[in-house]
Short mmCIF file of C-alpha atoms in Angstrom, two decimals:
data_model
loop_
_atom_site.label_atom_id
_atom_site.label_comp_id
_atom_site.label_asym_id
_atom_site.label_seq_id
_atom_site.Cartn_x
_atom_site.Cartn_y
_atom_site.Cartn_z
CA MET A 228 -15.85 -20.66 34.02
CA ASP A 229 -16.81 -23.29 36.52
CA ARG A 230 -19.99 -25.14 35.72
CA GLU A 231 -22.02 -27.90 37.18
CA SER A 232 -24.21 -30.10 35.05
CA THR A 233 -27.94 -30.75 35.44
CA GLY A 234 -29.31 -33.26 33.02
CA GLY A 235 -26.30 -32.79 30.72
CA THR A 236 -26.77 -29.03 30.35
CA PRO A 237 -24.36 -26.71 32.19
CA THR A 238 -25.62 -24.03 34.51
CA ARG A 239 -23.48 -21.39 36.14
CA LEU A 240 -22.68 -20.98 39.80
CA PRO A 241 -23.60 -17.74 41.64
CA ARG A 242 -21.48 -14.83 40.52
CA PRO A 243 -18.66 -13.50 42.75
CA SER A 244 -20.89 -10.61 43.79
CA ALA A 245 -22.78 -12.99 46.06
CA PRO A 246 -20.04 -14.89 47.96
CA ALA A 247 -21.06 -18.26 49.32
CA GLY A 248 -20.65 -19.38 52.92
CA PRO A 249 -19.54 -22.82 54.08
CA ALA A 250 -22.74 -24.42 52.81
CA GLY A 251 -22.25 -22.84 49.38
CA ASP A 252 -25.80 -21.56 49.09
CA LEU A 253 -26.11 -18.42 51.21
CA PRO A 254 -23.81 -15.41 51.67
CA ARG A 255 -21.34 -15.49 54.52
CA GLY A 256 -22.77 -14.07 57.74
CA ALA A 257 -26.40 -14.73 56.74
CA ALA A 258 -28.49 -15.76 59.72
CA GLY A 259 -32.14 -15.62 60.73
CA PRO A 260 -34.62 -14.23 58.15
CA LEU A 261 -33.21 -14.04 54.64
CA GLY A 262 -31.71 -10.65 53.86
CA PRO A 263 -31.65 -9.05 50.36
CA SER A 264 -28.33 -10.65 49.41
CA ALA A 265 -29.53 -14.13 50.42
CA VAL A 266 -32.75 -13.66 48.46
CA THR A 267 -30.69 -12.62 45.41
CA VAL A 268 -28.69 -15.85 45.62
CA LEU A 269 -31.86 -17.93 45.79
CA GLN A 270 -33.39 -15.99 42.89
CA ARG A 271 -30.28 -16.54 40.81
CA ALA A 272 -30.24 -20.27 41.58
CA ALA A 273 -33.88 -20.52 40.55
CA GLY A 274 -33.17 -18.57 37.37
CA ASN A 275 -30.27 -20.82 36.40
CA ALA A 276 -32.34 -23.92 37.04
CA ALA A 277 -35.09 -22.50 34.82
CA THR A 278 -32.54 -21.77 32.09
CA THR A 279 -31.22 -25.32 32.27
CA ARG A 280 -34.70 -26.83 31.99
CA ALA A 281 -35.65 -24.57 29.10
CA VAL A 282 -32.48 -25.21 27.12
CA ALA A 283 -32.83 -28.96 27.67
CA ALA A 284 -36.47 -28.90 26.60
CA GLY A 285 -35.67 -27.24 23.28
CA PRO A 286 -37.76 -24.69 21.31
CA GLY A 287 -41.49 -24.90 21.75
CA ARG A 288 -41.17 -27.19 24.79
CA ARG A 289 -40.17 -24.71 27.50
CA PRO A 290 -41.46 -25.84 30.92
CA PRO A 291 -44.45 -23.79 32.13
CA GLY A 292 -43.33 -20.83 34.20
CA ALA A 293 -39.64 -21.07 33.21
CA ASP A 294 -39.59 -17.49 31.97
CA LEU A 295 -41.41 -16.23 35.06
CA THR A 296 -38.84 -17.84 37.37
CA VAL A 297 -36.13 -15.66 35.85
CA GLN A 298 -38.06 -12.51 35.11
CA ARG A 299 -40.01 -12.05 38.34
CA ALA A 300 -36.77 -12.00 40.29
CA GLU A 301 -35.61 -9.10 38.14
CA ASN A 302 -38.80 -7.13 37.59
CA ASP A 303 -39.93 -6.56 41.18
CA ASP A 304 -39.15 -2.85 41.12
CA ALA A 305 -39.26 -2.20 37.38
CA GLY A 306 -40.89 1.07 36.45
CA GLY A 307 -41.86 2.98 33.34
CA GLY A 308 -39.80 5.69 31.66
CA ALA A 309 -40.07 9.42 32.14
CA SER A 310 -41.55 11.71 29.54
CA GLY A 311 -39.45 12.91 26.61
CA GLY A 312 -37.13 15.88 26.66
CA THR A 313 -33.61 16.64 27.80
CA ALA A 314 -32.08 15.83 31.16
CA GLU A 315 -34.84 13.31 31.86
CA ALA A 316 -34.59 10.06 33.78
CA LYS A 317 -35.94 6.80 32.37
CA SER A 318 -36.23 3.29 33.75
CA ILE A 319 -35.75 0.47 31.25
CA ALA A 320 -37.30 -2.90 32.15
CA GLU A 321 -36.44 -6.23 30.50
CA GLY A 322 -37.10 -6.30 26.78
CA GLU A 323 -37.21 -2.52 26.45
CA VAL A 324 -35.09 0.04 24.58
CA LYS A 325 -35.33 3.74 25.38
CA SER A 326 -33.33 6.90 24.82
CA VAL A 327 -32.66 10.06 26.82
CA GLY A 328 -31.37 13.44 25.73
CA PRO A 329 -28.17 15.19 26.81
CA GLY A 330 -27.65 14.95 30.57
CA GLY A 331 -30.35 12.28 30.93
CA THR A 332 -30.11 9.24 33.18
CA ILE A 333 -31.02 5.63 32.46
CA THR A 334 -31.84 3.11 35.20
CA TYR A 335 -31.93 -0.65 34.65
CA PRO A 336 -33.89 -2.19 37.56
CA SER A 337 -32.71 -5.38 39.28
CA VAL A 338 -30.15 -6.69 36.79
CA THR A 339 -29.49 -10.28 37.87
CA SER A 340 -29.40 -12.48 34.75
CA CYS A 341 -29.70 -9.69 32.18
CA LEU A 342 -27.47 -7.45 30.08
CA ALA A 343 -27.73 -3.66 30.17
CA ILE A 344 -26.46 -2.19 26.90
CA THR A 345 -25.89 1.57 26.90
CA VAL A 346 -24.80 3.66 23.92
CA TYR A 347 -23.27 7.01 24.87
CA LEU A 348 -23.77 9.62 22.15
CA ARG A 349 -21.41 12.48 21.35
CA ASP A 350 -24.13 15.04 22.15
CA GLY A 351 -24.51 13.72 25.71
CA GLY A 352 -27.61 11.62 25.07
CA LYS A 353 -27.90 7.88 25.63
CA VAL A 354 -29.73 4.91 24.14
CA GLY A 355 -30.20 1.88 26.39
CA GLY A 356 -31.48 -1.65 26.01
CA HIS A 357 -32.28 -4.24 28.71
CA ALA A 358 -31.75 -7.74 27.27
CA SER A 359 -33.22 -10.66 29.22
CA LEU A 360 -32.42 -14.36 28.82
CA PHE A 361 -36.10 -15.11 28.25
CA LYS A 362 -38.68 -12.77 26.74
CA ALA A 363 -40.42 -10.76 29.44
CA SER A 364 -44.15 -10.16 29.15
CA GLY A 365 -44.67 -7.22 26.81
CA GLY A 366 -40.95 -6.98 26.02
CA MET A 367 -38.73 -7.89 23.10
CA TYR A 368 -36.74 -11.07 22.56
CA SER A 369 -33.02 -10.86 23.31
CA ASP A 370 -32.19 -10.85 19.59
CA GLN A 371 -34.41 -7.80 18.98
CA ILE A 372 -32.59 -5.51 21.41
CA LEU A 373 -29.53 -4.60 19.33
CA PRO A 374 -31.49 -3.86 16.11
CA GLU A 375 -33.82 -1.58 18.09
CA ILE A 376 -30.86 0.19 19.73
CA LYS A 377 -29.33 0.74 16.30
CA ALA A 378 -32.62 2.17 14.99
CA GLN A 379 -32.87 4.64 17.88
CA VAL A 380 -29.22 5.69 17.56
CA GLY A 381 -29.79 6.38 13.89
CA LYS A 382 -27.13 8.66 12.43
CA SER A 383 -26.07 10.08 15.81
CA ARG A 384 -22.36 10.01 16.54
CA VAL A 385 -21.38 7.43 19.14
CA GLU A 386 -18.81 8.08 21.85
CA ARG A 387 -18.73 4.63 23.44
CA ILE A 388 -20.85 1.59 24.29
CA ASP A 389 -21.13 -0.10 27.68
CA VAL A 390 -22.38 -3.67 28.22
CA SER A 391 -22.87 -4.55 31.89
CA GLY A 392 -24.62 -7.26 33.88
CA ALA A 393 -24.55 -11.05 34.06
CA ILE A 394 -21.92 -11.56 31.37
CA SER A 395 -21.15 -15.10 32.58
CA SER A 396 -24.83 -16.11 32.20
CA TRP A 397 -24.86 -15.41 28.49
CA ASN A 398 -23.67 -16.89 25.26
CA PRO A 399 -23.06 -14.22 22.58
CA ALA A 400 -25.36 -16.25 20.33
CA TYR A 401 -28.36 -15.26 22.50
CA LEU A 402 -28.02 -11.71 21.14
CA LYS A 403 -28.36 -13.03 17.59
CA THR A 404 -31.00 -15.76 18.15
CA ALA A 405 -33.15 -15.81 21.28
CA ILE A 406 -33.04 -18.95 23.44
CA GLU A 407 -36.71 -19.60 22.74
CA ASN A 408 -36.02 -19.71 18.98
CA SER A 409 -32.75 -21.67 19.06
CA ASN A 410 -32.59 -25.35 18.10
CA PRO A 411 -30.60 -26.40 19.94
CA ALA A 412 -29.93 -23.50 22.32
CA PRO A 413 -26.19 -22.91 22.87
CA GLU A 414 -24.97 -23.45 26.43
CA GLN A 415 -24.23 -20.54 28.73
CA LYS A 416 -20.60 -19.46 28.80
CA ASN A 417 -18.46 -16.58 29.97
CA ASP A 418 -17.36 -14.92 26.72
CA PRO A 419 -16.97 -11.13 27.10
CA ASP A 420 -14.94 -10.85 23.88
CA GLY A 421 -17.67 -12.69 21.98
CA ILE A 422 -20.31 -10.32 23.37
CA ARG A 423 -18.13 -7.34 22.44
CA ASN A 424 -17.82 -8.57 18.87
CA VAL A 425 -21.54 -9.23 18.46
CA VAL A 426 -22.48 -5.81 19.86
CA SER A 427 -19.93 -3.91 17.78
CA SER A 428 -20.97 -5.73 14.61
CA ALA A 429 -24.71 -5.29 15.17
CA LEU A 430 -24.34 -1.58 15.95
CA GLY A 431 -21.78 -0.96 13.21
CA ARG A 432 -19.10 0.34 15.58
CA GLN A 433 -15.48 -0.54 16.24
CA ALA A 434 -14.97 -3.20 18.89
CA LYS A 435 -12.62 -0.86 20.79
CA LYS A 436 -15.61 1.38 21.52
CA VAL A 437 -17.38 -1.43 23.41
CA SER A 438 -16.59 -2.20 27.05
CA VAL A 439 -17.97 -5.40 28.62
CA GLN A 440 -18.07 -5.90 32.38
CA GLU A 441 -19.61 -8.31 34.88
CA THR A 442 -21.42 -6.30 37.56
CA PRO A 443 -22.93 -7.19 40.95
CA ASP A 444 -26.64 -7.98 41.13
CA GLY A 445 -28.81 -4.92 41.53
CA THR A 446 -30.04 -1.79 39.82
CA LEU A 447 -27.67 -0.16 37.33
CA THR A 448 -27.69 3.56 36.59
CA ARG A 449 -26.05 5.00 33.53
#
């Protein structure tokens, strides 16, 4: 993965889903007022800069507002989940884990620097977790997502597991120890196999059941 260094700590370039124009900062064809795709690029750049500053600062010395820089770009249209029951639809914001019954739908709002982890059950239900690089207000740390997913899956039979989102923004270690609690925090790297292994181990499933894919910025529905 290509990286550029800021203060000795690597930060990733915008993902391929937001192609850069000649200047390298806005999508091709962008002109006049910033459109949604251009805003996404700027949000991502701000989020990466915040990650770099926070990792460089070390635990307990995160620059004020670093978490907000990342999370506000992703939480603009986050909503609460639907009531329980079958065939329901639930929205899972950063730091949340929820489940739906057979035929239900899970929505992960504005996935830009996050991971959406969805467990598909044999009975048609799903359990989903929205892992964020930094702890969102009221949400769980990134290293609490997989244990909570496992608890909600319980003894249910698992068909497959899908991990989607900003794979290249993450280090598999962030799923085991949150950035805020790491000393030092591992650098970001594109390691889909590492993420697959961590997820399969934490959930007690075979690695072949876990698919890992980088997806374009936006809302994911599963």
